[in-house]
JSON list of C-alpha atoms in Angstrom, two decimals:
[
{"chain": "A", "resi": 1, "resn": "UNK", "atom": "CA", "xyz": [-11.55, 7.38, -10.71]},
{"chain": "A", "resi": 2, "resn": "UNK", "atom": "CA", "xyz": [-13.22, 10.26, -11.91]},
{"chain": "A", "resi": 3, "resn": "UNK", "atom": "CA", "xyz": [-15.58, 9.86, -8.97]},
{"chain": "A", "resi": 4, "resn": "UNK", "atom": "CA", "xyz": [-12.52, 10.07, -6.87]},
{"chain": "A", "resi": 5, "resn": "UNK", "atom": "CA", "xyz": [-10.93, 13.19, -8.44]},
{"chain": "A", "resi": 6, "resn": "UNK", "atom": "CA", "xyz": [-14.77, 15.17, -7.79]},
{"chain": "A", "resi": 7, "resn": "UNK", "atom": "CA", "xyz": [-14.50, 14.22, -4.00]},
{"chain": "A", "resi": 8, "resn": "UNK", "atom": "CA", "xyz": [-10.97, 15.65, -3.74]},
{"chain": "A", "resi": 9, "resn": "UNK", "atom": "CA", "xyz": [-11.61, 18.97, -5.72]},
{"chain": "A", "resi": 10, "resn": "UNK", "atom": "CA", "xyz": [-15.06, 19.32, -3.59]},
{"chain": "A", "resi": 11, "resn": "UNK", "atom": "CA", "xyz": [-12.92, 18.80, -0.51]},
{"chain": "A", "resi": 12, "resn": "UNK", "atom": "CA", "xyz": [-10.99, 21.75, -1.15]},
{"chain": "A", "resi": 13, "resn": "UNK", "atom": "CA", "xyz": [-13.69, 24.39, -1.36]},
{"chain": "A", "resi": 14, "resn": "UNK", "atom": "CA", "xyz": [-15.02, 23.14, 2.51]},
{"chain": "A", "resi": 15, "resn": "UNK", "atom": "CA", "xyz": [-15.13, 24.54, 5.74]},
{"chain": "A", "resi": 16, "resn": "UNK", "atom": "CA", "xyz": [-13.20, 22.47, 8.62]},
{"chain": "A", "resi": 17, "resn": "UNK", "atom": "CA", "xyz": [-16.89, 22.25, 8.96]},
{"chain": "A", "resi": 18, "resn": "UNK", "atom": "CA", "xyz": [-18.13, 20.89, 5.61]},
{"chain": "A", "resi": 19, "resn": "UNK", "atom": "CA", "xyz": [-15.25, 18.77, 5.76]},
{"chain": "A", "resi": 20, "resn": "UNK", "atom": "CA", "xyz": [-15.67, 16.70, 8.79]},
{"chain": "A", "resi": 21, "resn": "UNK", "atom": "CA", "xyz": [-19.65, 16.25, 7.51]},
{"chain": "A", "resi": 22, "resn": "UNK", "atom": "CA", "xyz": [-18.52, 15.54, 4.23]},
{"chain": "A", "resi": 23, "resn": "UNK", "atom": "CA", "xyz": [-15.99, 12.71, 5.30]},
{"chain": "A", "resi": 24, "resn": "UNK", "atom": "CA", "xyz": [-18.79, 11.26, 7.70]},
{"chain": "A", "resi": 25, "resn": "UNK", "atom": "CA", "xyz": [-21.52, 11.16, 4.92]},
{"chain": "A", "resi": 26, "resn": "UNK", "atom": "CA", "xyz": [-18.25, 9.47, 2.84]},
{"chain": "A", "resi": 27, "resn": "UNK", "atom": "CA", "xyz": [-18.08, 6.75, 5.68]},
{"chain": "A", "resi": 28, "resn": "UNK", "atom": "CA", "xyz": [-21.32, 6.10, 6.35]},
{"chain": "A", "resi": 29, "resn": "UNK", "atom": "CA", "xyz": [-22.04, 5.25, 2.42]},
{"chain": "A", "resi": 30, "resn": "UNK", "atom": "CA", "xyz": [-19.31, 2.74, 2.59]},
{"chain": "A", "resi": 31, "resn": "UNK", "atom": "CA", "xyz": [-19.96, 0.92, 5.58]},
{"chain": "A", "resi": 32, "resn": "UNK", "atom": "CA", "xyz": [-19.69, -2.57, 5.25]},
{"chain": "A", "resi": 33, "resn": "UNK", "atom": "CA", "xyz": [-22.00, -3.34, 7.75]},
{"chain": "A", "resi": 34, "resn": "UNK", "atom": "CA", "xyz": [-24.54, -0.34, 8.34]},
{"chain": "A", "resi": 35, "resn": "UNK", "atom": "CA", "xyz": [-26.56, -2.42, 11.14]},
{"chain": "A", "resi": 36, "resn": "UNK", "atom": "CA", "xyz": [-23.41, -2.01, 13.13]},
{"chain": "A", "resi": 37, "resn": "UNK", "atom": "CA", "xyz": [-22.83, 1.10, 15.23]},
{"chain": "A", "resi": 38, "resn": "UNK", "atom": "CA", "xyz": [-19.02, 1.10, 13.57]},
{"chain": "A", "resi": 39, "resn": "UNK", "atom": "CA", "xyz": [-17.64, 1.69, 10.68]},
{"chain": "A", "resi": 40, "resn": "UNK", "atom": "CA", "xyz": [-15.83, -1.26, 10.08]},
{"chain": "A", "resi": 41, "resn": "UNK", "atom": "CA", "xyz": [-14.36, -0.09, 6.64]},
{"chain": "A", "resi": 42, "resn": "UNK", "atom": "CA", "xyz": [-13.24, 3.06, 8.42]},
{"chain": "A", "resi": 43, "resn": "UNK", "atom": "CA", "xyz": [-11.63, 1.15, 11.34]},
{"chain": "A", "resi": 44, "resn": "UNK", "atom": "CA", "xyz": [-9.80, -1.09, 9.18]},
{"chain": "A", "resi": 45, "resn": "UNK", "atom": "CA", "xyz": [-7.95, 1.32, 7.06]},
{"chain": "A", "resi": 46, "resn": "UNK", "atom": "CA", "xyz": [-6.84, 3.59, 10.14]},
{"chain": "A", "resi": 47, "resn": "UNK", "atom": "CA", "xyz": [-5.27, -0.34, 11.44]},
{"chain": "A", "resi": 48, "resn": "UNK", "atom": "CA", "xyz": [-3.60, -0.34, 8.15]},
{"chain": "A", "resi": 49, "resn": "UNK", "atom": "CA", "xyz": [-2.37, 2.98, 9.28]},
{"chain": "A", "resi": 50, "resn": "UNK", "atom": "CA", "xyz": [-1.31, 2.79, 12.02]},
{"chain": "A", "resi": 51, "resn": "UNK", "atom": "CA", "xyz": [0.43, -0.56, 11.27]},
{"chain": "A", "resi": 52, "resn": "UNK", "atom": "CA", "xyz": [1.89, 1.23, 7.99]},
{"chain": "A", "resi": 53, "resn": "UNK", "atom": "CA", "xyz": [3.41, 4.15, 10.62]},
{"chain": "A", "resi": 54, "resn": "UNK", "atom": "CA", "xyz": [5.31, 2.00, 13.18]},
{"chain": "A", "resi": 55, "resn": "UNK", "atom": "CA", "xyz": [6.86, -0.75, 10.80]},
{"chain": "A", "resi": 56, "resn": "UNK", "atom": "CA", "xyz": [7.67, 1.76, 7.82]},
{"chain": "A", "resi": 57, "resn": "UNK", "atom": "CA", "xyz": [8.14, 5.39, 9.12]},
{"chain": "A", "resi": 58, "resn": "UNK", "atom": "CA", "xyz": [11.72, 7.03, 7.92]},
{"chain": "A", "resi": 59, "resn": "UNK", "atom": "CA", "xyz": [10.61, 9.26, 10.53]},
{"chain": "A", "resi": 60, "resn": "UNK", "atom": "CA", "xyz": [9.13, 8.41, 13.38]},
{"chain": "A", "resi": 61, "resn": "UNK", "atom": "CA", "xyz": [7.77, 12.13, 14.89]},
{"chain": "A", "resi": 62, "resn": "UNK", "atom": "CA", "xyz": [6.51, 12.52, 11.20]},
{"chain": "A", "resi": 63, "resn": "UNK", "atom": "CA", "xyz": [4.33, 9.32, 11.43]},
{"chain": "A", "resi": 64, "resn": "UNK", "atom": "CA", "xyz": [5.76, 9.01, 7.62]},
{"chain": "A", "resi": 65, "resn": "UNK", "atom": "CA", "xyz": [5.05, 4.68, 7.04]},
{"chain": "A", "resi": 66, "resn": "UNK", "atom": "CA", "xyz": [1.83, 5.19, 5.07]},
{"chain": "A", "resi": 67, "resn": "UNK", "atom": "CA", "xyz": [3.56, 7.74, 2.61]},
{"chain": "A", "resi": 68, "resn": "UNK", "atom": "CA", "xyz": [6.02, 5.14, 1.68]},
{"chain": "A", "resi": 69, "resn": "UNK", "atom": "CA", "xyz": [5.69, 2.80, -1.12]},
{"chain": "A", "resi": 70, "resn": "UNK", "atom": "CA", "xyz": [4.90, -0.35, 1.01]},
{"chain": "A", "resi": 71, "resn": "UNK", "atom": "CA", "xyz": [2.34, 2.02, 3.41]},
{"chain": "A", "resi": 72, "resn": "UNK", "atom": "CA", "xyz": [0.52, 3.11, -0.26]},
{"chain": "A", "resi": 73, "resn": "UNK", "atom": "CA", "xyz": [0.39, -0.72, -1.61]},
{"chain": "A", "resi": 74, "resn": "UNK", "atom": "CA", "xyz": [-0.53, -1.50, 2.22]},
{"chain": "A", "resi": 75, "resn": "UNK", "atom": "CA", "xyz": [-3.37, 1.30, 2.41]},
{"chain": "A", "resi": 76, "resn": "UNK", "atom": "CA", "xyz": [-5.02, 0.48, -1.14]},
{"chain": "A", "resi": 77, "resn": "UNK", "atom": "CA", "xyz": [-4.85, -3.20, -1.16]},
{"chain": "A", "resi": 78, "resn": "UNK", "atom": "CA", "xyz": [-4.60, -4.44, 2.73]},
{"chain": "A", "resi": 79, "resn": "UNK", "atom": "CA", "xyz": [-2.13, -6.71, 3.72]},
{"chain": "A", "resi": 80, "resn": "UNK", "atom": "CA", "xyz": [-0.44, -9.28, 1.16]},
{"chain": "A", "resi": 81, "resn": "UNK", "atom": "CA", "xyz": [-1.21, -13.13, 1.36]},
{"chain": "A", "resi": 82, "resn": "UNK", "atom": "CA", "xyz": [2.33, -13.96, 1.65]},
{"chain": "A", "resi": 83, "resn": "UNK", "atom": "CA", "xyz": [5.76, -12.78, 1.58]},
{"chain": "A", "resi": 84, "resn": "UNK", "atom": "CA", "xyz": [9.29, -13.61, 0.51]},
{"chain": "A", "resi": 85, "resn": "UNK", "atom": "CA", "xyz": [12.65, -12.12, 2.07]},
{"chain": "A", "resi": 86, "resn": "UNK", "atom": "CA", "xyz": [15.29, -11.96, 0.41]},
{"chain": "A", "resi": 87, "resn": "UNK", "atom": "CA", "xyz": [17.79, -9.44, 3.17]},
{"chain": "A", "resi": 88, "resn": "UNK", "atom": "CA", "xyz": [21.25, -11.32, 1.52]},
{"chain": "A", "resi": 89, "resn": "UNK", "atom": "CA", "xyz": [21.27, -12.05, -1.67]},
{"chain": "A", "resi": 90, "resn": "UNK", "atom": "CA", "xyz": [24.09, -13.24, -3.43]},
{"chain": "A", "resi": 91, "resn": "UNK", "atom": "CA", "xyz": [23.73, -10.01, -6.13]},
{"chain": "A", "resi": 92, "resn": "UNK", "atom": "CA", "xyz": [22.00, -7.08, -5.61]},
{"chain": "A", "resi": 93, "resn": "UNK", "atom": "CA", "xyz": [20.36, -5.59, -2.40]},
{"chain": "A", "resi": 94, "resn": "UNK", "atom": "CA", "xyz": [17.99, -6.53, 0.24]},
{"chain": "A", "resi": 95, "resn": "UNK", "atom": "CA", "xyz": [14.47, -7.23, -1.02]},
{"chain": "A", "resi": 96, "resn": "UNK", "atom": "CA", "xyz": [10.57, -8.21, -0.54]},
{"chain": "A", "resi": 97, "resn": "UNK", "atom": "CA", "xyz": [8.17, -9.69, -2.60]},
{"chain": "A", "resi": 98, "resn": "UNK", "atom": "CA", "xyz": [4.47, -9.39, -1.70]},
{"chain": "A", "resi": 99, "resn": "UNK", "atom": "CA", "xyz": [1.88, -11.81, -3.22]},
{"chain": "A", "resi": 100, "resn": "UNK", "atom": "CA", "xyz": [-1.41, -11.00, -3.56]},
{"chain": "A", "resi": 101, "resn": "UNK", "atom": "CA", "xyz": [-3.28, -13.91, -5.15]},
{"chain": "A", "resi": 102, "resn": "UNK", "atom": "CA", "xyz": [-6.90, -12.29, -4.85]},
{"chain": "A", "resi": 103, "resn": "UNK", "atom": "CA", "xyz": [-6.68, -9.77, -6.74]},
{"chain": "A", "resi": 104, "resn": "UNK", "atom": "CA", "xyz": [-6.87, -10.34, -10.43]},
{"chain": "A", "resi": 105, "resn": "UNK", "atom": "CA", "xyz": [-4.90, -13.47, -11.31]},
{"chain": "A", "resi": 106, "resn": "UNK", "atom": "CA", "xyz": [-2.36, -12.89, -8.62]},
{"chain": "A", "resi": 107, "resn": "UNK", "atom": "CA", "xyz": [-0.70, -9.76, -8.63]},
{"chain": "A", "resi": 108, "resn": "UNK", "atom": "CA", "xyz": [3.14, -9.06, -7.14]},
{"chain": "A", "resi": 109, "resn": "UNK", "atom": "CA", "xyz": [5.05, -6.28, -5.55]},
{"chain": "A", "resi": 110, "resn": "UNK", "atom": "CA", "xyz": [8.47, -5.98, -5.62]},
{"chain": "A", "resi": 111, "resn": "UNK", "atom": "CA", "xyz": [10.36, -3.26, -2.80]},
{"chain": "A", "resi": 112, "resn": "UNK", "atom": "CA", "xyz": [14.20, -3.49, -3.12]},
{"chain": "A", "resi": 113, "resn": "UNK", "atom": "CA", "xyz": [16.14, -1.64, -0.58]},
{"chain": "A", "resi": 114, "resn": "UNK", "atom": "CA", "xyz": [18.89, -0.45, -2.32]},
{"chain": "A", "resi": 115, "resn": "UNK", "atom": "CA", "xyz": [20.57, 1.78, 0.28]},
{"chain": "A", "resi": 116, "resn": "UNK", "atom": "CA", "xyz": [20.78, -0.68, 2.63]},
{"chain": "A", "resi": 117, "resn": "UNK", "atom": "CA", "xyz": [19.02, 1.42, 5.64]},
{"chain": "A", "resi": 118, "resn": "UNK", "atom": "CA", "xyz": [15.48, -0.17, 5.26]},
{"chain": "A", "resi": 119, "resn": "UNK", "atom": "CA", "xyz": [14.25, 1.98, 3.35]},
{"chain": "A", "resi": 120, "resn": "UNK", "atom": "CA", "xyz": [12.55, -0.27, 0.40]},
{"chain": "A", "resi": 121, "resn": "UNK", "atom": "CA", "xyz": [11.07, 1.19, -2.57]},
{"chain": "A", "resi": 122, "resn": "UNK", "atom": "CA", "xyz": [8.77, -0.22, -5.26]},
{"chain": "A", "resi": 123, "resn": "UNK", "atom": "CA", "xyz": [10.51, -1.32, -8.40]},
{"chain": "A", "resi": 124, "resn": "UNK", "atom": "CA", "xyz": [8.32, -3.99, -9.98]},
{"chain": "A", "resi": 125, "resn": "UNK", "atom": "CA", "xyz": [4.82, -4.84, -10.08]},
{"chain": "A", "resi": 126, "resn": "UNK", "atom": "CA", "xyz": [2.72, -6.72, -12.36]},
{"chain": "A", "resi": 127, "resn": "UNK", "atom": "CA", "xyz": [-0.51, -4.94, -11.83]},
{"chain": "A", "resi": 128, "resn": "UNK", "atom": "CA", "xyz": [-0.95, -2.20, -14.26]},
{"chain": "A", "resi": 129, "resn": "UNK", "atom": "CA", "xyz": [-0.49, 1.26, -13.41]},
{"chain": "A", "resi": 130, "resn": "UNK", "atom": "CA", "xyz": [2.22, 0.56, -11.61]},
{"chain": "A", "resi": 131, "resn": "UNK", "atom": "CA", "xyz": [6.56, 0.29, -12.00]},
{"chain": "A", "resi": 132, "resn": "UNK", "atom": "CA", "xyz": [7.21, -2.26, -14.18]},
{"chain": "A", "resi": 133, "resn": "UNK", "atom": "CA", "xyz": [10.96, -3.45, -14.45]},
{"chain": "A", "resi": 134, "resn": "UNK", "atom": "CA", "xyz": [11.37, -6.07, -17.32]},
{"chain": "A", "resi": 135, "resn": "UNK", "atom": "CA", "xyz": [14.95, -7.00, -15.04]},
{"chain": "A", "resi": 136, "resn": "UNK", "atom": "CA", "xyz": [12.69, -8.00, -12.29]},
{"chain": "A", "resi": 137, "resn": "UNK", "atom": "CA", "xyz": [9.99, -9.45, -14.06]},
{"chain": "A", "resi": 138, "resn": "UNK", "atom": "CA", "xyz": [12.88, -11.95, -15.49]},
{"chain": "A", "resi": 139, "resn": "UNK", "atom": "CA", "xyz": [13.88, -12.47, -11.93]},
{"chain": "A", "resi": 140, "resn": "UNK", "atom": "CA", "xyz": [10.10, -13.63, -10.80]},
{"chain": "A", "resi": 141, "resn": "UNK", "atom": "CA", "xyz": [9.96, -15.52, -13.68]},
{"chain": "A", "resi": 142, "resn": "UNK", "atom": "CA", "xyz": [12.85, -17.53, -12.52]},
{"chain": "A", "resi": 143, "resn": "UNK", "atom": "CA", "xyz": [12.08, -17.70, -8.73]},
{"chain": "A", "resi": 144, "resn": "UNK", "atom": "CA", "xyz": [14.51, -15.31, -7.96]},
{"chain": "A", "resi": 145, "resn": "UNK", "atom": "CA", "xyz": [16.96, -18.05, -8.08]},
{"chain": "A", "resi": 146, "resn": "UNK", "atom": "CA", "xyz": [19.43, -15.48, -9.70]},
{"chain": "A", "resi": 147, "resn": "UNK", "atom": "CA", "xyz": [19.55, -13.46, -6.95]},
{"chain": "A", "resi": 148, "resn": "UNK", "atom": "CA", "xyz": [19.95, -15.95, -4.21]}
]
């Protein structure tokens, strides 16, 4: 993290310059496969993107869907092993579940859409660091069979 927090404050000082050689140096390190002419790390995360922009933007000129909850969880993690729909429950509002069972002993994200215009926002995770609702936790516990 702390690693993280010295590339961003070093960014800011930079020329457009600097910049652009700092963020190649950046790539290059973390290639996943440096006897390949691409950056397949690099690749992959403007896919996520990309993907993150047409299925999630409020606003489309804006290119907005990686700046909303699912784009962040999308961008850091990459896309979920599976996923549960819940668009009409019985109680409550539209909502997602996303499973990720590699990471850690299985970690879950939660995106209600409570105004009802597709617009769904994180409300429960178990990974920590991020919203934790005891409600929803309950809810997962259960299978969601409460809100069915």
């Amino acid at each position: 993290f702390e690693l993280i927090e010295l590339q961003k404050s070093t960014l800011q000082y930079l020329t457009m310059v600097g910049k652009t050689n700092f963020l190649d140096q950046y790539w290059r390190e973390h290639d996943s496969d440096p006897d390949t002419p691409e950056i397949e790390n690099r690749l992959n995360l403007i896919k996520l993107y990309e993907y993150a922009n047409r299925h999630w933007s409020v606003n489309f000129e804006n290119n907005d869907g990686w700046s909303t909850d699912r784009g962040r969880i999308l961008l850091s993690k990459g896309h979920r092993d599976e996923i549960d729909d819940f668009q009409t429950p019985v109680n409550g509002n539209p909502f997602t579940v996303w499973y990720y069972h590699s990471i850690k002993e299985g970690v879950i994200f939660v995106f209600e859409d409570k105004h009802g215009f597709g617009d769904y926002n994180l409300v429960h995770s178990n990974l920590e660091g991020e919203i934790y609702s005891k409600a929803w936790d309950q809810l997962y516990r259960e299978g969601f069979v409460a809100s069915q």
